[in-house]
Amino acid sequence: DAKTTQPNSMESNEEEPVHLPCNHSTISGTDYIHWYRQLPSQGPEYVIHGLTSNVNNRMASLAIAEDRKSSTLILHRATLRDAAVYYCILDPQGAQKLVFGQGTRLTINP
Amino acid sequence: SQTIHQWPATLVQPVGSPLSLECTVEGTSNPNLYWYRQAAGRGLQLLFYSVGIGQISSEVPQNLSASRPQDRQFILSSKKLLLSDSGFYLCACARNYGYTFGSGTRLTVV
């Protein structure tokens, strides 16, 4: 399974942008980059995914490096409800399973 | 859209007792289904996945088993629980992109 590396924890302030990095140097050409987040005592929630181009949705933006060896999840204006563990996962096209790493625990300060 | 039902939300069981956790899915047919476990303060560990009725793949050898008796039903079982089986159990369903997760069952083995 292709591996991702994320910082264990990050901290930011409310109403400021947050940039969550993820390294995936062994990514292959058909691997999609997925982001999930898990709020306390809940199941993970899909955030966003992409392959090569940057992606935007109502929750976040995904910036993918040109060589695809890293990506950044961007929360444009963090709220207290964004405090969660964020997981960056590679999803090989056609794969039957997602393997989660340890993720980044994001703390938002009021 | 897909909906995953998991029950119970919390469960306290003595060591050596049996276990049966049920997951049912609505809003889709012939889904890939998954059981994950999350120990306290840890990441998600994939336990089992199923691509169809009666088809189970095990990711981690242990005293747990899974069954899929119907298309949208996935069951996690144990004949004799161990203390190490404590954790947060999550059922997930694959969709066009990414997964939908259930709300989880928090199991405490005492």
PDB file of C-alpha atoms in Angstrom:
ATOM      1  CA  ASP A   1       0.000   0.000   0.000  1.00  0.00           C
ATOM      2  CA  ALA A   2       1.334   3.418  -0.951  1.00  0.00           C
ATOM      3  CA  LYS A   3       2.326   5.385   2.128  1.00  0.00           C
ATOM      4  CA  THR A   4       1.593   8.959   3.191  1.00  0.00           C
ATOM      5  CA  THR A   5       3.367  11.063   5.796  1.00  0.00           C
ATOM      6  CA  GLN A   6       1.593  13.743   7.803  1.00  0.00           C
ATOM      7  CA  PRO A   7       2.563  15.789  10.854  1.00  0.00           C
ATOM      8  CA  ASN A   8       1.162  14.331  14.056  1.00  0.00           C
ATOM      9  CA  SER A   9      -0.493  17.566  15.106  1.00  0.00           C
ATOM     10  CA  MET A  10      -1.100  21.162  14.055  1.00  0.00           C
ATOM     11  CA  GLU A  11      -2.658  24.150  15.708  1.00  0.00           C
ATOM     12  CA  SER A  12      -4.370  27.182  14.252  1.00  0.00           C
ATOM     13  CA  ASN A  13      -6.662  30.005  15.229  1.00  0.00           C
ATOM     14  CA  GLU A  14     -10.312  30.419  14.499  1.00  0.00           C
ATOM     15  CA  GLU A  15     -11.181  32.274  11.278  1.00  0.00           C
ATOM     16  CA  GLU A  16      -7.657  31.845   9.898  1.00  0.00           C
ATOM     17  CA  PRO A  17      -6.672  29.608   6.979  1.00  0.00           C
ATOM     18  CA  VAL A  18      -5.153  26.220   7.722  1.00  0.00           C
ATOM     19  CA  HIS A  19      -2.767  24.343   5.444  1.00  0.00           C
ATOM     20  CA  LEU A  20      -2.451  20.628   6.226  1.00  0.00           C
ATOM     21  CA  PRO A  21       0.480  18.997   4.402  1.00  0.00           C
ATOM     22  CA  CYS A  22       0.835  15.424   3.200  1.00  0.00           C
ATOM     23  CA  ASN A  23       3.839  13.760   1.574  1.00  0.00           C
ATOM     24  CA  HIS A  24       3.351  10.795  -0.721  1.00  0.00           C
ATOM     25  CA  SER A  25       6.637  10.382  -2.552  1.00  0.00           C
ATOM     26  CA  THR A  26       5.863   6.840  -3.728  1.00  0.00           C
ATOM     27  CA  ILE A  27       2.576   7.768  -5.368  1.00  0.00           C
ATOM     28  CA  SER A  28       1.858   6.076  -8.673  1.00  0.00           C
ATOM     29  CA  GLY A  29       0.187   7.586 -11.711  1.00  0.00           C
ATOM     30  CA  THR A  30      -3.243   6.127 -10.985  1.00  0.00           C
ATOM     31  CA  ASP A  31      -3.393   6.848  -7.245  1.00  0.00           C
ATOM     32  CA  TYR A  32      -6.090   9.274  -6.201  1.00  0.00           C
ATOM     33  CA  ILE A  33      -5.371  11.495  -3.198  1.00  0.00           C
ATOM     34  CA  HIS A  34      -8.177  11.424  -0.656  1.00  0.00           C
ATOM     35  CA  TRP A  35      -8.703  13.423   2.510  1.00  0.00           C
ATOM     36  CA  TYR A  36     -10.982  12.431   5.354  1.00  0.00           C
ATOM     37  CA  ARG A  37     -11.508  13.914   8.771  1.00  0.00           C
ATOM     38  CA  GLN A  38     -12.678  12.366  11.991  1.00  0.00           C
ATOM     39  CA  LEU A  39     -14.362  14.366  14.692  1.00  0.00           C
ATOM     40  CA  PRO A  40     -14.219  13.024  18.251  1.00  0.00           C
ATOM     41  CA  SER A  41     -16.287   9.860  18.774  1.00  0.00           C
ATOM     42  CA  GLN A  42     -17.490   9.842  15.162  1.00  0.00           C
ATOM     43  CA  GLY A  43     -16.673   7.914  12.022  1.00  0.00           C
ATOM     44  CA  PRO A  44     -14.432   9.520   9.401  1.00  0.00           C
ATOM     45  CA  GLU A  45     -16.038  11.949   6.981  1.00  0.00           C
ATOM     46  CA  TYR A  46     -15.022  12.414   3.351  1.00  0.00           C
ATOM     47  CA  VAL A  47     -13.541  15.853   2.703  1.00  0.00           C
ATOM     48  CA  ILE A  48     -12.132  15.983  -0.800  1.00  0.00           C
ATOM     49  CA  HIS A  49     -10.156  14.009  -3.369  1.00  0.00           C
ATOM     50  CA  GLY A  50      -8.131  14.668  -6.502  1.00  0.00           C
ATOM     51  CA  LEU A  51      -5.790  13.133  -9.029  1.00  0.00           C
ATOM     52  CA  THR A  52      -3.637  15.828 -10.649  1.00  0.00           C
ATOM     53  CA  SER A  53      -5.430  19.156 -10.690  1.00  0.00           C
ATOM     54  CA  ASN A  54      -6.273  21.304  -7.691  1.00  0.00           C
ATOM     55  CA  VAL A  55      -9.805  20.776  -6.414  1.00  0.00           C
ATOM     56  CA  ASN A  56     -12.283  22.942  -4.543  1.00  0.00           C
ATOM     57  CA  ASN A  57     -15.518  22.060  -2.784  1.00  0.00           C
ATOM     58  CA  ARG A  58     -17.672  23.576  -0.091  1.00  0.00           C
ATOM     59  CA  MET A  59     -15.532  22.091   2.681  1.00  0.00           C
ATOM     60  CA  ALA A  60     -11.979  22.682   1.511  1.00  0.00           C
ATOM     61  CA  SER A  61      -9.469  22.986  -1.293  1.00  0.00           C
ATOM     62  CA  LEU A  62      -6.861  20.445  -2.320  1.00  0.00           C
ATOM     63  CA  ALA A  63      -3.600  21.666  -3.772  1.00  0.00           C
ATOM     64  CA  ILE A  64      -1.554  18.961  -5.499  1.00  0.00           C
ATOM     65  CA  ALA A  65       2.118  19.462  -6.294  1.00  0.00           C
ATOM     66  CA  GLU A  66       3.111  19.276  -9.926  1.00  0.00           C
ATOM     67  CA  ASP A  67       5.124  16.091  -9.336  1.00  0.00           C
ATOM     68  CA  ARG A  68       2.238  14.745  -7.184  1.00  0.00           C
ATOM     69  CA  LYS A  69       4.640  13.768  -4.428  1.00  0.00           C
ATOM     70  CA  SER A  70       2.871  16.010  -1.956  1.00  0.00           C
ATOM     71  CA  SER A  71      -0.466  17.706  -1.439  1.00  0.00           C
ATOM     72  CA  THR A  72      -2.009  20.252   0.891  1.00  0.00           C
ATOM     73  CA  LEU A  73      -5.507  20.393   2.282  1.00  0.00           C
ATOM     74  CA  ILE A  74      -6.600  23.993   2.729  1.00  0.00           C
ATOM     75  CA  LEU A  75      -9.329  25.085   5.105  1.00  0.00           C
ATOM     76  CA  HIS A  76      -9.925  28.677   4.081  1.00  0.00           C
ATOM     77  CA  ARG A  77     -11.420  29.934   7.316  1.00  0.00           C
ATOM     78  CA  ALA A  78     -11.168  27.527  10.209  1.00  0.00           C
ATOM     79  CA  THR A  79     -13.936  27.237  12.754  1.00  0.00           C
ATOM     80  CA  LEU A  80     -13.961  25.407  16.074  1.00  0.00           C
ATOM     81  CA  ARG A  81     -15.968  22.653  14.377  1.00  0.00           C
ATOM     82  CA  ASP A  82     -12.985  21.934  12.111  1.00  0.00           C
ATOM     83  CA  ALA A  83     -11.018  20.517  15.049  1.00  0.00           C
ATOM     84  CA  ALA A  84     -10.514  16.894  14.077  1.00  0.00           C
ATOM     85  CA  VAL A  85      -7.984  14.308  12.925  1.00  0.00           C
ATOM     86  CA  TYR A  86      -7.318  14.739   9.202  1.00  0.00           C
ATOM     87  CA  TYR A  87      -6.245  11.732   7.157  1.00  0.00           C
ATOM     88  CA  CYS A  88      -4.486  11.855   3.803  1.00  0.00           C
ATOM     89  CA  ILE A  89      -4.887   8.570   1.930  1.00  0.00           C
ATOM     90  CA  LEU A  90      -3.829   7.242  -1.453  1.00  0.00           C
ATOM     91  CA  ASP A  91      -6.514   5.321  -3.294  1.00  0.00           C
ATOM     92  CA  PRO A  92      -5.181   3.263  -6.193  1.00  0.00           C
ATOM     93  CA  GLN A  93      -7.686   3.205  -8.994  1.00  0.00           C
ATOM     94  CA  GLY A  94      -9.600  -0.016  -8.792  1.00  0.00           C
ATOM     95  CA  ALA A  95      -8.393  -0.819  -5.305  1.00  0.00           C
ATOM     96  CA  GLN A  96     -10.857  -2.532  -3.038  1.00  0.00           C
ATOM     97  CA  LYS A  97      -9.744  -0.968   0.224  1.00  0.00           C
ATOM     98  CA  LEU A  98      -8.528   2.245   1.849  1.00  0.00           C
ATOM     99  CA  VAL A  99      -5.694   2.058   4.365  1.00  0.00           C
ATOM    100  CA  PHE A 100      -5.598   4.872   6.920  1.00  0.00           C
ATOM    101  CA  GLY A 101      -2.434   6.255   8.515  1.00  0.00           C
ATOM    102  CA  GLN A 102      -2.210   8.130  11.804  1.00  0.00           C
ATOM    103  CA  GLY A 103      -3.383  11.467  10.435  1.00  0.00           C
ATOM    104  CA  THR A 104      -2.882  15.009  11.720  1.00  0.00           C
ATOM    105  CA  ARG A 105      -4.703  16.153  14.831  1.00  0.00           C
ATOM    106  CA  LEU A 106      -5.832  19.725  14.168  1.00  0.00           C
ATOM    107  CA  THR A 107      -6.556  21.979  17.124  1.00  0.00           C
ATOM    108  CA  ILE A 108      -8.392  25.255  16.559  1.00  0.00           C
ATOM    109  CA  ASN A 109      -7.943  27.994  19.136  1.00  0.00           C
ATOM    110  CA  PRO A 110     -10.788  30.465  19.759  1.00  0.00           C
TER     111      PRO A 110
ATOM    112  CA  SER B   1     -27.203   8.763  -0.999  1.00  0.00           C
ATOM    113  CA  GLN B   2     -25.901   5.918   1.097  1.00  0.00           C
ATOM    114  CA  THR B   3     -26.783   5.525   4.751  1.00  0.00           C
ATOM    115  CA  ILE B   4     -25.052   3.129   7.114  1.00  0.00           C
ATOM    116  CA  HIS B   5     -26.741   1.866  10.252  1.00  0.00           C
ATOM    117  CA  GLN B   6     -24.631   0.463  13.049  1.00  0.00           C
ATOM    118  CA  TRP B   7     -25.768  -0.712  16.445  1.00  0.00           C
ATOM    119  CA  PRO B   8     -25.378  -0.620  19.322  1.00  0.00           C
ATOM    120  CA  ALA B   9     -23.594   2.686  19.850  1.00  0.00           C
ATOM    121  CA  THR B  10     -21.860   1.449  22.994  1.00  0.00           C
ATOM    122  CA  LEU B  11     -21.326  -2.002  24.396  1.00  0.00           C
ATOM    123  CA  VAL B  12     -19.665  -3.358  27.530  1.00  0.00           C
ATOM    124  CA  GLN B  13     -18.896  -7.065  27.443  1.00  0.00           C
ATOM    125  CA  PRO B  14     -16.988  -9.381  29.794  1.00  0.00           C
ATOM    126  CA  VAL B  15     -13.874 -11.202  28.654  1.00  0.00           C
ATOM    127  CA  GLY B  16     -14.760 -14.528  27.067  1.00  0.00           C
ATOM    128  CA  SER B  17     -18.253 -13.504  26.010  1.00  0.00           C
ATOM    129  CA  PRO B  18     -19.408 -13.611  22.361  1.00  0.00           C
ATOM    130  CA  LEU B  19     -19.838 -10.567  20.143  1.00  0.00           C
ATOM    131  CA  SER B  20     -22.074  -9.706  17.240  1.00  0.00           C
ATOM    132  CA  LEU B  21     -22.061  -6.249  15.657  1.00  0.00           C
ATOM    133  CA  GLU B  22     -24.350  -5.583  12.743  1.00  0.00           C
ATOM    134  CA  CYS B  23     -24.076  -3.082   9.930  1.00  0.00           C
ATOM    135  CA  THR B  24     -26.741  -2.458   7.319  1.00  0.00           C
ATOM    136  CA  VAL B  25     -26.567  -0.180   4.302  1.00  0.00           C
ATOM    137  CA  GLU B  26     -29.323   1.725   2.523  1.00  0.00           C
ATOM    138  CA  GLY B  27     -29.326   3.558  -0.770  1.00  0.00           C
ATOM    139  CA  THR B  28     -27.060   1.298  -2.774  1.00  0.00           C
ATOM    140  CA  SER B  29     -26.772  -2.240  -4.081  1.00  0.00           C
ATOM    141  CA  ASN B  30     -23.842  -4.635  -4.252  1.00  0.00           C
ATOM    142  CA  PRO B  31     -21.571  -2.340  -2.248  1.00  0.00           C
ATOM    143  CA  ASN B  32     -18.057  -3.077  -1.019  1.00  0.00           C
ATOM    144  CA  LEU B  33     -18.316  -3.185   2.776  1.00  0.00           C
ATOM    145  CA  TYR B  34     -15.626  -2.796   5.430  1.00  0.00           C
ATOM    146  CA  TRP B  35     -15.034  -3.230   9.147  1.00  0.00           C
ATOM    147  CA  TYR B  36     -12.434  -0.986  10.779  1.00  0.00           C
ATOM    148  CA  ARG B  37     -11.302  -0.832  14.390  1.00  0.00           C
ATOM    149  CA  GLN B  38      -9.782   2.127  16.186  1.00  0.00           C
ATOM    150  CA  ALA B  39      -8.055   1.549  19.508  1.00  0.00           C
ATOM    151  CA  ALA B  40      -8.014   4.456  21.945  1.00  0.00           C
ATOM    152  CA  GLY B  41      -5.846   7.268  20.592  1.00  0.00           C
ATOM    153  CA  ARG B  42      -4.828   5.292  17.535  1.00  0.00           C
ATOM    154  CA  GLY B  43      -5.563   5.269  13.812  1.00  0.00           C
ATOM    155  CA  LEU B  44      -8.043   3.118  11.922  1.00  0.00           C
ATOM    156  CA  GLN B  45      -7.127  -0.504  11.312  1.00  0.00           C
ATOM    157  CA  LEU B  46      -8.843  -2.356   8.492  1.00  0.00           C
ATOM    158  CA  LEU B  47     -10.159  -5.688   9.794  1.00  0.00           C
ATOM    159  CA  PHE B  48     -12.308  -7.158   7.027  1.00  0.00           C
ATOM    160  CA  TYR B  49     -13.757  -6.217   3.688  1.00  0.00           C
ATOM    161  CA  SER B  50     -16.334  -7.812   1.433  1.00  0.00           C
ATOM    162  CA  VAL B  51     -17.038  -7.334  -2.259  1.00  0.00           C
ATOM    163  CA  GLY B  52     -20.193  -9.469  -2.266  1.00  0.00           C
ATOM    164  CA  ILE B  53     -22.436 -11.902  -0.418  1.00  0.00           C
ATOM    165  CA  GLY B  54     -20.379 -14.578   1.281  1.00  0.00           C
ATOM    166  CA  GLN B  55     -17.084 -13.022   0.169  1.00  0.00           C
ATOM    167  CA  ILE B  56     -14.885 -11.955   3.076  1.00  0.00           C
ATOM    168  CA  SER B  57     -11.248 -10.870   3.048  1.00  0.00           C
ATOM    169  CA  SER B  58      -9.412 -10.710   6.350  1.00  0.00           C
ATOM    170  CA  GLU B  59      -6.673  -8.141   6.830  1.00  0.00           C
ATOM    171  CA  VAL B  60      -5.552  -8.967  10.357  1.00  0.00           C
ATOM    172  CA  PRO B  61      -5.495 -12.468  11.874  1.00  0.00           C
ATOM    173  CA  GLN B  62      -7.260 -12.435  15.232  1.00  0.00           C
ATOM    174  CA  ASN B  63     -10.209 -13.906  17.084  1.00  0.00           C
ATOM    175  CA  LEU B  64     -12.721 -11.854  15.125  1.00  0.00           C
ATOM    176  CA  SER B  65     -14.661 -12.987  12.074  1.00  0.00           C
ATOM    177  CA  ALA B  66     -17.006 -11.347   9.598  1.00  0.00           C
ATOM    178  CA  SER B  67     -19.931 -12.526   7.539  1.00  0.00           C
ATOM    179  CA  ARG B  68     -22.092 -11.078   4.801  1.00  0.00           C
ATOM    180  CA  PRO B  69     -25.331 -13.006   4.698  1.00  0.00           C
ATOM    181  CA  GLN B  70     -27.159 -10.422   2.573  1.00  0.00           C
ATOM    182  CA  ASP B  71     -26.120  -7.824   0.019  1.00  0.00           C
ATOM    183  CA  ARG B  72     -26.440  -4.893   2.413  1.00  0.00           C
ATOM    184  CA  GLN B  73     -25.681  -6.600   5.715  1.00  0.00           C
ATOM    185  CA  PHE B  74     -22.234  -7.033   7.230  1.00  0.00           C
ATOM    186  CA  ILE B  75     -21.691  -8.692  10.604  1.00  0.00           C
ATOM    187  CA  LEU B  76     -18.635  -8.715  12.854  1.00  0.00           C
ATOM    188  CA  SER B  77     -18.435 -11.552  15.379  1.00  0.00           C
ATOM    189  CA  SER B  78     -16.309 -13.136  18.016  1.00  0.00           C
ATOM    190  CA  LYS B  79     -16.801 -16.360  19.937  1.00  0.00           C
ATOM    191  CA  LYS B  80     -14.738 -15.201  22.938  1.00  0.00           C
ATOM    192  CA  LEU B  81     -13.760 -11.586  23.465  1.00  0.00           C
ATOM    193  CA  LEU B  82     -10.317 -10.551  24.690  1.00  0.00           C
ATOM    194  CA  LEU B  83      -9.426  -7.372  26.555  1.00  0.00           C
ATOM    195  CA  SER B  84      -7.494  -6.292  23.459  1.00  0.00           C
ATOM    196  CA  ASP B  85     -10.709  -6.337  21.421  1.00  0.00           C
ATOM    197  CA  SER B  86     -11.797  -3.100  23.084  1.00  0.00           C
ATOM    198  CA  GLY B  87     -12.071  -0.225  20.652  1.00  0.00           C
ATOM    199  CA  PHE B  88     -14.238   1.801  18.325  1.00  0.00           C
ATOM    200  CA  TYR B  89     -15.641  -0.369  15.522  1.00  0.00           C
ATOM    201  CA  LEU B  90     -16.665   1.300  12.293  1.00  0.00           C
ATOM    202  CA  CYS B  91     -18.504  -0.078   9.308  1.00  0.00           C
ATOM    203  CA  ALA B  92     -17.925   1.587   5.946  1.00  0.00           C
ATOM    204  CA  CYS B  93     -19.336   1.375   2.457  1.00  0.00           C
ATOM    205  CA  ALA B  94     -17.505   2.292  -0.732  1.00  0.00           C
ATOM    206  CA  ARG B  95     -19.219   4.659  -3.135  1.00  0.00           C
ATOM    207  CA  ASN B  96     -18.257   6.257  -6.449  1.00  0.00           C
ATOM    208  CA  TYR B  97     -15.458   8.088  -4.718  1.00  0.00           C
ATOM    209  CA  GLY B  98     -14.394   7.447  -1.193  1.00  0.00           C
ATOM    210  CA  TYR B  99     -16.214   5.804   1.669  1.00  0.00           C
ATOM    211  CA  THR B 100     -19.247   6.479   3.814  1.00  0.00           C
ATOM    212  CA  PHE B 101     -18.779   5.484   7.447  1.00  0.00           C
ATOM    213  CA  GLY B 102     -21.304   4.505  10.068  1.00  0.00           C
ATOM    214  CA  SER B 103     -21.470   6.149  13.464  1.00  0.00           C
ATOM    215  CA  GLY B 104     -19.538   3.320  15.102  1.00  0.00           C
ATOM    216  CA  THR B 105     -19.822   1.033  18.116  1.00  0.00           C
ATOM    217  CA  ARG B 106     -17.629   1.678  21.130  1.00  0.00           C
ATOM    218  CA  LEU B 107     -16.826  -1.716  22.639  1.00  0.00           C
ATOM    219  CA  THR B 108     -15.313  -2.065  26.096  1.00  0.00           C
ATOM    220  CA  VAL B 109     -14.247  -5.526  27.161  1.00  0.00           C
ATOM    221  CA  VAL B 110     -13.985  -5.827  30.943  1.00  0.00           C
TER     222      VAL B 110
END
